[in-house]
mmCIF file with all atom_site columns, C-alpha atoms in Angstrom:
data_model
loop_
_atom_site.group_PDB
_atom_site.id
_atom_site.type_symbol
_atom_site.label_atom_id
_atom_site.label_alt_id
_atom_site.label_comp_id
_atom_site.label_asym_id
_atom_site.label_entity_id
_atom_site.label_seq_id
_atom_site.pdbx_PDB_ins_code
_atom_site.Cartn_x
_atom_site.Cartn_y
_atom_site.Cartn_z
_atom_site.occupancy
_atom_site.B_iso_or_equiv
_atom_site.pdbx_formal_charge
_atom_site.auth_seq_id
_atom_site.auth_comp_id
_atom_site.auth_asym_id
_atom_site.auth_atom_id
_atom_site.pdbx_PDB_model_num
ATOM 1   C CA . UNK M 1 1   ? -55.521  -1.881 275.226 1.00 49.00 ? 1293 UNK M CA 1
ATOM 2   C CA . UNK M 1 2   ? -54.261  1.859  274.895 1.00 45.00 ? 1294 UNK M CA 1
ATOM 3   C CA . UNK M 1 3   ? -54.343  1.365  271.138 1.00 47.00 ? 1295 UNK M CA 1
ATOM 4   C CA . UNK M 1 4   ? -57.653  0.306  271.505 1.00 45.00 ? 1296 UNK M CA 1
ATOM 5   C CA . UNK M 1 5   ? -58.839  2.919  273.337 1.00 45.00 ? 1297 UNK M CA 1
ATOM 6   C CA . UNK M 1 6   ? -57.506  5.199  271.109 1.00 47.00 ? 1298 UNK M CA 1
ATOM 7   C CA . UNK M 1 7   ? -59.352  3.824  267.867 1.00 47.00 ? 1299 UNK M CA 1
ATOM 8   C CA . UNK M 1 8   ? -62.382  4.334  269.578 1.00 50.00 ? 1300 UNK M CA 1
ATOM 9   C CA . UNK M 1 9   ? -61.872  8.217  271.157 1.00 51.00 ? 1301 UNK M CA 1
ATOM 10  C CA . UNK M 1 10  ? -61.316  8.622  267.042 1.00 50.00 ? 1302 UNK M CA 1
ATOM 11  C CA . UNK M 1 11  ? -64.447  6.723  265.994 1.00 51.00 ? 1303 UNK M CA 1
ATOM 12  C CA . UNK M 1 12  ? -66.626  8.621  268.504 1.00 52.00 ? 1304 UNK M CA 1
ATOM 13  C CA . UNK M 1 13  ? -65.309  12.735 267.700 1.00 52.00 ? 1305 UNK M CA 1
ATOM 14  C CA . UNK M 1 14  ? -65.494  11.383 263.820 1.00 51.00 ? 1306 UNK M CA 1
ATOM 15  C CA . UNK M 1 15  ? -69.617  10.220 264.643 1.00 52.00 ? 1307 UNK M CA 1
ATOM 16  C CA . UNK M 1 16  ? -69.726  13.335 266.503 1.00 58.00 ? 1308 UNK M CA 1
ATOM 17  C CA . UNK M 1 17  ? -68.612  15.456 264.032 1.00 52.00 ? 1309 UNK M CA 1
ATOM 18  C CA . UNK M 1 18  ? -70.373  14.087 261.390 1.00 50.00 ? 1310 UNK M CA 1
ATOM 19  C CA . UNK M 1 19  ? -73.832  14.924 262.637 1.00 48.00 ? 1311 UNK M CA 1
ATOM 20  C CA . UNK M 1 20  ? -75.458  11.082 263.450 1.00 43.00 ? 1312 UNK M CA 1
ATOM 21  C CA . UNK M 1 21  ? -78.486  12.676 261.777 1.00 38.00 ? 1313 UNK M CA 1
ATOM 22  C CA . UNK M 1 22  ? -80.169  9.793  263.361 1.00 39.00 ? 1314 UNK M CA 1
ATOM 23  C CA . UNK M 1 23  ? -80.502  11.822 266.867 1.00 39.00 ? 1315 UNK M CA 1
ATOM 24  C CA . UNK M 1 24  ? -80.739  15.266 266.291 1.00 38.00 ? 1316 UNK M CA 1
ATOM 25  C CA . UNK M 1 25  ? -82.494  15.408 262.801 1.00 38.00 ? 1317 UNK M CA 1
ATOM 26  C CA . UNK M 1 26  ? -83.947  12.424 261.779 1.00 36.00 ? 1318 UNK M CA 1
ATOM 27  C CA . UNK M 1 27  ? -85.054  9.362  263.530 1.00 36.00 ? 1319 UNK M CA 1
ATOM 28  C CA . UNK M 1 28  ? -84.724  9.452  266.619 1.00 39.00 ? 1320 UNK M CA 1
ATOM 29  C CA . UNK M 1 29  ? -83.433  6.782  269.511 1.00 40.00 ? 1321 UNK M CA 1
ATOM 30  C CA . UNK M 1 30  ? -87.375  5.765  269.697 1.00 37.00 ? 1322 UNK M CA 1
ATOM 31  C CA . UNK M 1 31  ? -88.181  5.757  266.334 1.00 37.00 ? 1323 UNK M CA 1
ATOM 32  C CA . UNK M 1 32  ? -89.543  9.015  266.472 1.00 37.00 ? 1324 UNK M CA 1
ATOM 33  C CA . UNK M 1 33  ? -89.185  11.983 263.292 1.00 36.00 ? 1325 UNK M CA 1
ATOM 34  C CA . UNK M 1 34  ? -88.209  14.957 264.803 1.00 36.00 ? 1326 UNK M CA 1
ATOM 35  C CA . UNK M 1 35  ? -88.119  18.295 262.709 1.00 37.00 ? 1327 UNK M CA 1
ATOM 36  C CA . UNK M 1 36  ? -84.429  19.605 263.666 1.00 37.00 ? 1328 UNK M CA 1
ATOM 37  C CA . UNK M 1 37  ? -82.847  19.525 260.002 1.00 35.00 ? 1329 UNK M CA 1
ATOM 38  C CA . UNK M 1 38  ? -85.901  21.683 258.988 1.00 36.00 ? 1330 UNK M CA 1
ATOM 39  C CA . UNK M 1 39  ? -85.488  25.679 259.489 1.00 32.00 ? 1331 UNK M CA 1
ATOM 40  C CA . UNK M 1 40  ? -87.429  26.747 262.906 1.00 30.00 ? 1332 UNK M CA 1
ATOM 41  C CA . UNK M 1 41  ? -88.644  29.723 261.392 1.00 26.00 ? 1333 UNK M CA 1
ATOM 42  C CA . UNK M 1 42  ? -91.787  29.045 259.569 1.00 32.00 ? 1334 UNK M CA 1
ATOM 43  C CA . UNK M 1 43  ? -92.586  26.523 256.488 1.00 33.00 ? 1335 UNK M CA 1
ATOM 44  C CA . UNK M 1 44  ? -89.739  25.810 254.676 1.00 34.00 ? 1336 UNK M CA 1
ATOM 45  C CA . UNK M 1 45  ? -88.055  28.530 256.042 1.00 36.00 ? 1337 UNK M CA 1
ATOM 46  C CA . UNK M 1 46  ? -88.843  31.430 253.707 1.00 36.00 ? 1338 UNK M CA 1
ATOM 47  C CA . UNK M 1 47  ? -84.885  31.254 251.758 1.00 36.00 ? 1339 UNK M CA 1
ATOM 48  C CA . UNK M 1 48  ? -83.730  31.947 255.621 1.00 40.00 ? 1340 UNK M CA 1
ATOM 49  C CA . UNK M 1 49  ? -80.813  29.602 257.163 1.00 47.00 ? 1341 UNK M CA 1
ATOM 50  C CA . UNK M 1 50  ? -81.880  27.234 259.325 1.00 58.00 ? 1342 UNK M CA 1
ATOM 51  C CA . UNK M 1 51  ? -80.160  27.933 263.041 1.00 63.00 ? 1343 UNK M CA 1
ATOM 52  C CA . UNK M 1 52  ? -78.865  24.632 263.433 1.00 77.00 ? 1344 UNK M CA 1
ATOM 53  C CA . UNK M 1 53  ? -77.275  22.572 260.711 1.00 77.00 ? 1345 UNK M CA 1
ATOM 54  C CA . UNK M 1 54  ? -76.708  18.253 261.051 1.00 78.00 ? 1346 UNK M CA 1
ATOM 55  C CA . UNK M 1 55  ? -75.055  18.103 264.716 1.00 84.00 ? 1347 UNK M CA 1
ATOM 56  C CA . UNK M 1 56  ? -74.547  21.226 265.308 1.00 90.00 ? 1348 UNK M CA 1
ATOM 57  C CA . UNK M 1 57  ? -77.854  21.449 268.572 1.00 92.00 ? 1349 UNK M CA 1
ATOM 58  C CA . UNK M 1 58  ? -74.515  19.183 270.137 1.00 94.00 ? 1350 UNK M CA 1
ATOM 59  C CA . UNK M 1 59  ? -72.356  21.688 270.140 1.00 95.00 ? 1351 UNK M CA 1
ATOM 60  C CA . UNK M 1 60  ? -74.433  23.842 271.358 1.00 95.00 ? 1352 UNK M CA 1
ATOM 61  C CA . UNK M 1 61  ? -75.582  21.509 274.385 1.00 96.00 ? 1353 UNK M CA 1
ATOM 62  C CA . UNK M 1 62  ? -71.492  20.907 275.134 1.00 96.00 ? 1354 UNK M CA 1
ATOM 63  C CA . UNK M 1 63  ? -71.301  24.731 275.539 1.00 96.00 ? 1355 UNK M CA 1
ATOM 64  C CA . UNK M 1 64  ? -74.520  25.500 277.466 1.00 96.00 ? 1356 UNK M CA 1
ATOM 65  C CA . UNK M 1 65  ? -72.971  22.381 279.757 1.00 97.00 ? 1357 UNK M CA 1
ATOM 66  C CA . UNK M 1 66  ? -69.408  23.609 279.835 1.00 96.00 ? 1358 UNK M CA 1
ATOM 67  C CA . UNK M 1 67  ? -70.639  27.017 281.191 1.00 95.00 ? 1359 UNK M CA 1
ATOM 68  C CA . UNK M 1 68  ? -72.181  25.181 284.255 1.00 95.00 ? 1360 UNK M CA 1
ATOM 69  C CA . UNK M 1 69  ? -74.012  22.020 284.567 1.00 95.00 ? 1361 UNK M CA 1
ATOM 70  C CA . UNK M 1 70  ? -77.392  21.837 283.584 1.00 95.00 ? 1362 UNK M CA 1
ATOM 71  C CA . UNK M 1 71  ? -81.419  19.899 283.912 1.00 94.00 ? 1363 UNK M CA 1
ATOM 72  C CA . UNK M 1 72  ? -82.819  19.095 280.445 1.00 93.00 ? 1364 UNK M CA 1
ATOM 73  C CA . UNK M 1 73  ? -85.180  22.090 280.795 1.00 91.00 ? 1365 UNK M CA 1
ATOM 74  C CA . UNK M 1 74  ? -82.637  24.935 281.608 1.00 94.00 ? 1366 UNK M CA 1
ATOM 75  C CA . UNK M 1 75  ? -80.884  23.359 278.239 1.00 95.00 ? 1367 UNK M CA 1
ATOM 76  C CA . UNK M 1 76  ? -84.025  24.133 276.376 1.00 93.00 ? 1368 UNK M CA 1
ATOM 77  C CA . UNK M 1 77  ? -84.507  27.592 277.820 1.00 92.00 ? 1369 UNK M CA 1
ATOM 78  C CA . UNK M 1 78  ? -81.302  28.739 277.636 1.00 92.00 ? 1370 UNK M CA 1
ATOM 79  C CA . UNK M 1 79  ? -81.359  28.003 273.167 1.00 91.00 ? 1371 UNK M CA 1
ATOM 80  C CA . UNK M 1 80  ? -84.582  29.429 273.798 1.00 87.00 ? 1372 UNK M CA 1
ATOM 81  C CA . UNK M 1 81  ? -83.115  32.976 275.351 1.00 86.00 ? 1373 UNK M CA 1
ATOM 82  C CA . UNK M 1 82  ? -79.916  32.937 272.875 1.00 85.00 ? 1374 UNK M CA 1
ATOM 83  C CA . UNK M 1 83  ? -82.306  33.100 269.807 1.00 83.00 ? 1375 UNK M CA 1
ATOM 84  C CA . UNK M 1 84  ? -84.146  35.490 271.751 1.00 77.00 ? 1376 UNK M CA 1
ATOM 85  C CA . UNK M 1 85  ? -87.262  33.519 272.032 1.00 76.00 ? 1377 UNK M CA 1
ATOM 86  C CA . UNK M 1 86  ? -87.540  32.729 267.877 1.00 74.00 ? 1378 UNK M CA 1
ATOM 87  C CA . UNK M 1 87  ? -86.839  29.257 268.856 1.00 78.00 ? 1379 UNK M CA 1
ATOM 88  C CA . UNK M 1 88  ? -87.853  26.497 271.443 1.00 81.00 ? 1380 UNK M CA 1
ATOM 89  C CA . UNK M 1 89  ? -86.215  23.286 270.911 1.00 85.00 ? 1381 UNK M CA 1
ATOM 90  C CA . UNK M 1 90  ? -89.020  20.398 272.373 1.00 86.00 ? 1382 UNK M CA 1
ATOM 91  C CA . UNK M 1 91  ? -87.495  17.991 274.906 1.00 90.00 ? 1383 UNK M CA 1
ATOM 92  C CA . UNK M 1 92  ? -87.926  15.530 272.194 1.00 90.00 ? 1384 UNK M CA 1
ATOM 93  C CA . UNK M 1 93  ? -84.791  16.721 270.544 1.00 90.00 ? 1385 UNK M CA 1
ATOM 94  C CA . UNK M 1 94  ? -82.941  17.581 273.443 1.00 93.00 ? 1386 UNK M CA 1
ATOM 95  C CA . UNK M 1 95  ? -83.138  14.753 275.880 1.00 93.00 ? 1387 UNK M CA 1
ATOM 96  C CA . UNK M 1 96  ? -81.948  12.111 272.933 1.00 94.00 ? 1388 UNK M CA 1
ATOM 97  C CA . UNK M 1 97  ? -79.119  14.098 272.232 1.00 94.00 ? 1389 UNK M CA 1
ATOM 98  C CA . UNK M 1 98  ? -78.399  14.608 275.759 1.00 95.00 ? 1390 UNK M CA 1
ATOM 99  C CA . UNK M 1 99  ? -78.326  10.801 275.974 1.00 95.00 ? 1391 UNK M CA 1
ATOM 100 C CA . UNK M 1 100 ? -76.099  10.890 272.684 1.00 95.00 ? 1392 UNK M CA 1
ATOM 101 C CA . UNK M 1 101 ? -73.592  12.890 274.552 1.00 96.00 ? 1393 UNK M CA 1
ATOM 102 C CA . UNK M 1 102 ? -73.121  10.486 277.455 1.00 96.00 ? 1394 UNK M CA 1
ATOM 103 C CA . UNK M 1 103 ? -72.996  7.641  275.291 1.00 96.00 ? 1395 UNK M CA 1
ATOM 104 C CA . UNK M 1 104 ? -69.776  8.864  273.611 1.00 95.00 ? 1396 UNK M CA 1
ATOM 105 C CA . UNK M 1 105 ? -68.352  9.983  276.573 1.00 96.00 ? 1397 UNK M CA 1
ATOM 106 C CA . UNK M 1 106 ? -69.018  13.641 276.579 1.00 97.00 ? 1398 UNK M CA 1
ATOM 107 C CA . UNK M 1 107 ? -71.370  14.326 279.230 1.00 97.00 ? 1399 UNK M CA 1
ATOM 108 C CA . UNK M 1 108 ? -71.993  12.917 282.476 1.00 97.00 ? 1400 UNK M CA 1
ATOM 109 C CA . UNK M 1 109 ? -75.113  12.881 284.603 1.00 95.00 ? 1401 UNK M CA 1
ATOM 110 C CA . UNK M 1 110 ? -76.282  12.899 288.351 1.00 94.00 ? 1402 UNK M CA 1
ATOM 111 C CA . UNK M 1 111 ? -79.257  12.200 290.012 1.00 90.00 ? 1403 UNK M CA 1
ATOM 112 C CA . UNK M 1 112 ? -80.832  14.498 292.561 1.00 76.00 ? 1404 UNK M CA 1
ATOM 113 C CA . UNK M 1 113 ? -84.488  14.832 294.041 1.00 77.00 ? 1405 UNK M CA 1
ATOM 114 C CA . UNK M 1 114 ? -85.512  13.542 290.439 1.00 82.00 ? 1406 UNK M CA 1
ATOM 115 C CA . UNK M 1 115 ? -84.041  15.408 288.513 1.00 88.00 ? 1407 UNK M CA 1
ATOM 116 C CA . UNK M 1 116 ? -80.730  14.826 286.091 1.00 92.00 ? 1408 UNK M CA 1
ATOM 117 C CA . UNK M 1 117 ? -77.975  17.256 285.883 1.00 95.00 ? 1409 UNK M CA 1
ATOM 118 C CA . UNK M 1 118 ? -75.672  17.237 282.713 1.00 96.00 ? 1410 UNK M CA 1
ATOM 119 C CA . UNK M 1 119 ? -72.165  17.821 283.225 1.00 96.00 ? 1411 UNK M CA 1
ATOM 120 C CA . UNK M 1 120 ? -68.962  18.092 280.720 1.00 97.00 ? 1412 UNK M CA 1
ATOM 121 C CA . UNK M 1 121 ? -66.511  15.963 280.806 1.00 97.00 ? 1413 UNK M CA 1
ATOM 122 C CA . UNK M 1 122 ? -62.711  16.837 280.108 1.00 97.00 ? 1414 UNK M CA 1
ATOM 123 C CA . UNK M 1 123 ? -63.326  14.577 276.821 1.00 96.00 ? 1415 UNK M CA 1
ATOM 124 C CA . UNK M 1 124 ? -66.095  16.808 275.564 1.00 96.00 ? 1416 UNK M CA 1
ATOM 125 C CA . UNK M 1 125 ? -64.150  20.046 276.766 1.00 96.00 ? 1417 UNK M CA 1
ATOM 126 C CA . UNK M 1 126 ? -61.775  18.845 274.273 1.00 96.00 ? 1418 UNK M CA 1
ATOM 127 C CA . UNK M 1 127 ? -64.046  17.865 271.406 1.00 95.00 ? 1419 UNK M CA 1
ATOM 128 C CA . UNK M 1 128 ? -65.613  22.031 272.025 1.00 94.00 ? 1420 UNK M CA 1
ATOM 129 C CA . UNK M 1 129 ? -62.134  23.382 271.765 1.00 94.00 ? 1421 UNK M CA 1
ATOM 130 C CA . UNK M 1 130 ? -61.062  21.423 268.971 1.00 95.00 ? 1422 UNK M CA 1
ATOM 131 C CA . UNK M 1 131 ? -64.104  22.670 267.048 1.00 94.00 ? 1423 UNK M CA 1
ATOM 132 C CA . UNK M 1 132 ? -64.121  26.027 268.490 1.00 93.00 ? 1424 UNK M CA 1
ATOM 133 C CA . UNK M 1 133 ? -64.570  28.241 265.382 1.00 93.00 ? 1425 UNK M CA 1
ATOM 134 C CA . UNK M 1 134 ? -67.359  26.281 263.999 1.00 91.00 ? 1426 UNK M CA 1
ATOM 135 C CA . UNK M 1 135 ? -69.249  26.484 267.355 1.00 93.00 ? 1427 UNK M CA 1
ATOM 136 C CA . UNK M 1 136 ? -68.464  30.388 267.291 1.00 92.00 ? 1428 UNK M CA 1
ATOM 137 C CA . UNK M 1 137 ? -70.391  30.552 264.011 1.00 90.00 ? 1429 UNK M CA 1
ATOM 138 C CA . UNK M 1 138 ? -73.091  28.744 265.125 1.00 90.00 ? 1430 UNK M CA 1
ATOM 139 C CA . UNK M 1 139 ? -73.648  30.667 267.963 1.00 89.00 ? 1431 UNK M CA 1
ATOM 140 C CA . UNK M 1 140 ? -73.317  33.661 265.709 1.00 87.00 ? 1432 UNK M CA 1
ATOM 141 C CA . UNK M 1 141 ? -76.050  32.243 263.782 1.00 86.00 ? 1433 UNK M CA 1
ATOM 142 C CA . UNK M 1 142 ? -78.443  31.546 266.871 1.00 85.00 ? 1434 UNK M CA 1
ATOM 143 C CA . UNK M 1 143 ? -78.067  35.287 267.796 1.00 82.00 ? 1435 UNK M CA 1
ATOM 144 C CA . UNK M 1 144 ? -78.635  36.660 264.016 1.00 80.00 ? 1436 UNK M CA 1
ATOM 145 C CA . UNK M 1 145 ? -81.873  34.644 264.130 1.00 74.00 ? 1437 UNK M CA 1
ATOM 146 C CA . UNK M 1 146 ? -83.104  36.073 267.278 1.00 70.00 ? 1438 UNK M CA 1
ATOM 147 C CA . UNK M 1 147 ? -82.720  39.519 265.765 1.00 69.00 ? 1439 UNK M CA 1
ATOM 148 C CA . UNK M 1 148 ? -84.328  37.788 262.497 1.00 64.00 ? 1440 UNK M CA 1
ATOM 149 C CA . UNK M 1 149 ? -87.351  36.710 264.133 1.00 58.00 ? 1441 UNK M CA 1
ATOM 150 C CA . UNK M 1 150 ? -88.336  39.077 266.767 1.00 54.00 ? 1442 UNK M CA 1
ATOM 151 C CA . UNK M 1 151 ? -90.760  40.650 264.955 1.00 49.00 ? 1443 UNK M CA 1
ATOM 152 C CA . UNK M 1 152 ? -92.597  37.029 264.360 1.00 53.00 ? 1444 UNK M CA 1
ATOM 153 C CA . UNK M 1 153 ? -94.927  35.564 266.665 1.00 56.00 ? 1445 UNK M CA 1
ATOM 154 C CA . UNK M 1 154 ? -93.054  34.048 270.203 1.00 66.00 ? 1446 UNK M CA 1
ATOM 155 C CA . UNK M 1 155 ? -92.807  30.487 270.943 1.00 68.00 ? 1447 UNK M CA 1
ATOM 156 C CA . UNK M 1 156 ? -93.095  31.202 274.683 1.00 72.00 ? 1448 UNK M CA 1
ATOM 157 C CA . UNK M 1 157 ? -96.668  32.255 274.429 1.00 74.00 ? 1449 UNK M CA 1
ATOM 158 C CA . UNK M 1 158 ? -97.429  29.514 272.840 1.00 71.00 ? 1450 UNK M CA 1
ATOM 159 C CA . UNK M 1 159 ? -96.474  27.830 274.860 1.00 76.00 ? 1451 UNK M CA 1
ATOM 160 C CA . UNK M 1 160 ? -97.911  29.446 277.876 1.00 79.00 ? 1452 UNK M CA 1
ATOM 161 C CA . UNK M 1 161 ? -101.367 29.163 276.070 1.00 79.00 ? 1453 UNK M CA 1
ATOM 162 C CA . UNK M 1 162 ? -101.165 25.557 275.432 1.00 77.00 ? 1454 UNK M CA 1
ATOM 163 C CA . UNK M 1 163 ? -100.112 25.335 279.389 1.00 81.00 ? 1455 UNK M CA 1
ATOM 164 C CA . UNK M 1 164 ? -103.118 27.513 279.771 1.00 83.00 ? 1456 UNK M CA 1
ATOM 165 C CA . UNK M 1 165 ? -105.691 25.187 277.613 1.00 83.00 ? 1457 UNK M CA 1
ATOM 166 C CA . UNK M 1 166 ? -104.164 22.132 279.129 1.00 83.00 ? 1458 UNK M CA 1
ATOM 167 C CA . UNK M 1 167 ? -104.866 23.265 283.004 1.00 84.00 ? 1459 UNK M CA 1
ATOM 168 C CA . UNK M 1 168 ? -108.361 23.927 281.753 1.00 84.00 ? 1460 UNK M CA 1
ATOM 169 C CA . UNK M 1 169 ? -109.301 21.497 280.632 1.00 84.00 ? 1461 UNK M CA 1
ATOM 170 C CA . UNK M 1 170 ? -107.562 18.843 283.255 1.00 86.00 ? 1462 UNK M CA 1
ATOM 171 C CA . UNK M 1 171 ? -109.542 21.027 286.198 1.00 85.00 ? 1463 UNK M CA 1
ATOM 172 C CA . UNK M 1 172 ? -112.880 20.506 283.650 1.00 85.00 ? 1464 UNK M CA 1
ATOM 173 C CA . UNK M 1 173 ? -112.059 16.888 283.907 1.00 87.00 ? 1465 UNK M CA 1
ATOM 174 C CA . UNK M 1 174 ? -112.367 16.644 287.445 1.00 87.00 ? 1466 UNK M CA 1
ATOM 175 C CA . UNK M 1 175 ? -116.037 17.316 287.526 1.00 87.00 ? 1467 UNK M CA 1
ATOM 176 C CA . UNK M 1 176 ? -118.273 20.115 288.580 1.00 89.00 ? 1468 UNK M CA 1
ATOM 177 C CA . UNK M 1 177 ? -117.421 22.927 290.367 1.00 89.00 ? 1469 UNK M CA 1
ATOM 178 C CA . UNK M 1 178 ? -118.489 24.964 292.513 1.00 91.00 ? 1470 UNK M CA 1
ATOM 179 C CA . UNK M 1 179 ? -120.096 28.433 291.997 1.00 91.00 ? 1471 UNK M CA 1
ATOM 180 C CA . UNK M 1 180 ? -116.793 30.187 294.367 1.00 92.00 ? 1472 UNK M CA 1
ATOM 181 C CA . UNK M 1 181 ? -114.257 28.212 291.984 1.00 90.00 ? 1473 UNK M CA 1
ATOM 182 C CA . UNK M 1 182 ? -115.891 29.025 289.225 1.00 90.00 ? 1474 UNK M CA 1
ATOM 183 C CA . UNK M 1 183 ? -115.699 32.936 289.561 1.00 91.00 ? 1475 UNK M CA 1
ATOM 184 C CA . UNK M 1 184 ? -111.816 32.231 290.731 1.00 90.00 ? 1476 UNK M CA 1
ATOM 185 C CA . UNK M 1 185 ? -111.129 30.999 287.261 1.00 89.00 ? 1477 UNK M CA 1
ATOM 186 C CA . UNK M 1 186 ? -113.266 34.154 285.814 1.00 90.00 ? 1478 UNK M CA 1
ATOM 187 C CA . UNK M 1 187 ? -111.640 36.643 287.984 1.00 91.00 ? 1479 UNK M CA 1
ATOM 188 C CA . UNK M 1 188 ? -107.983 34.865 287.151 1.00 89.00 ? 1480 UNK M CA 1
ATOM 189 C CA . UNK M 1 189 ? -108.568 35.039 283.293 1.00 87.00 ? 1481 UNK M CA 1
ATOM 190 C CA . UNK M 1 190 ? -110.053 38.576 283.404 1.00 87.00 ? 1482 UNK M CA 1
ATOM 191 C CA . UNK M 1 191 ? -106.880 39.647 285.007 1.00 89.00 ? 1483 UNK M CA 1
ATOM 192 C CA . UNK M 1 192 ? -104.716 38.039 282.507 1.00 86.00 ? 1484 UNK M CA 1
ATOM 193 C CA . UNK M 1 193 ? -106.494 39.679 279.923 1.00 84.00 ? 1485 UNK M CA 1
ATOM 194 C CA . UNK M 1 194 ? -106.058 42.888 281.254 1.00 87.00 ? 1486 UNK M CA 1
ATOM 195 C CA . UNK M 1 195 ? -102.409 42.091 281.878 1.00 86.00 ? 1487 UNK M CA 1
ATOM 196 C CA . UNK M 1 196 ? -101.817 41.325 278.384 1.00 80.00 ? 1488 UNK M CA 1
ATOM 197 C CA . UNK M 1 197 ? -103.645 44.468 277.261 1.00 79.00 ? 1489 UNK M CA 1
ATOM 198 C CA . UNK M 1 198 ? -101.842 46.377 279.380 1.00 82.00 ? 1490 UNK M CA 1
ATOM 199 C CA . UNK M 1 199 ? -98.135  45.019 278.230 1.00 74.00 ? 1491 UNK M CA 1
#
């Protein structure tokens, strides 16, 4: 039984290692394509490296998770914040792997009010220190592409205009409004405007 055990604590850090481009770079566990093995950073990348190589958004997590435990979305800001904003992973990419993680033993999660928390276990803790230079380098790389592309247009207001357009149009949805609710959403946007003009 020990033996056994054994084989498979080898089988999992050699699928880990590897990359499994099936969850982080290629198909993902619902069939989905995801764009991780392509560079973040424009079409094709413009001849830059690409922040995260196959497997390598798993090391990453194991960190970001071995620093304190985290929710899927504090994950996804905090790659976010160490590429200095060039970067936003989508949950698309993140949650599978997260799920990856706990499959081979690496992560653990609790429920609370809704909402998962991802711990490391003492297996992954190993797994990170046994591959601690390589995860160096790769957050090396995050931070040399958040100097890279700070000049380029941020993913966090994009975001924050697609929030914007989606709030629209979901109050639109609802049906007419009112002439006081109308000059709320006028007097809000004018503000933001001058907001933004004034940063």
């Amino acid at each position: 039984m020990h033996e056994r055990h054994q084989r498979n604590d080898h089988h999992h850090t050699r699928r880990f290692a590897r990359g499994d481009h099936d969850h982080a770079h290629g198909e993902g566990r619902h069939g989905g394509r995801h764009r991780e093995g392509r560079s973040p950073f424009g079409r094709g990348g413009h001849g830059r490296r690409r922040v995260f190589d196959h497997g390598d958004l798993r090391f990453v997590i194991l960190r970001l998770i071995a620093e304190k435990p985290r929710h899927g979305y504090e994950i996804i800001k905090a790659i976010e914040d160490g590429v200095s904003g060039a970067y936003s992973p989508s949950p698309g990419v993140i949650y599978p792997t997260l799920t990856l993680l706990e499959e081979l033993g690496y992560a653990t999660v609790t429920e609370s009010g809704g909402k998962k928390l991802h711990a490391i276990t003492p297996e992954g803790e190993s797994v990170l220190e046994a591959h601690r230079p390589a995860v160096d380098a790769i957050f090396q790389r995050m931070e040399a592409a958040g100097a890279a592309g700070a000049d380029s247009r941020s993913p966090q207001i994009l975001r924050a205009i697609e929030n914007f357009k989606m709030a629209l149009r979901l109050r639109l949805s609802r049906g007419p409004m009112t002439e006081e609710q109308i000059q709320a959403i006028v007097t809000a946007l004018d503000e933001a405007a001058r907001n933004v003009e004034r940063a």
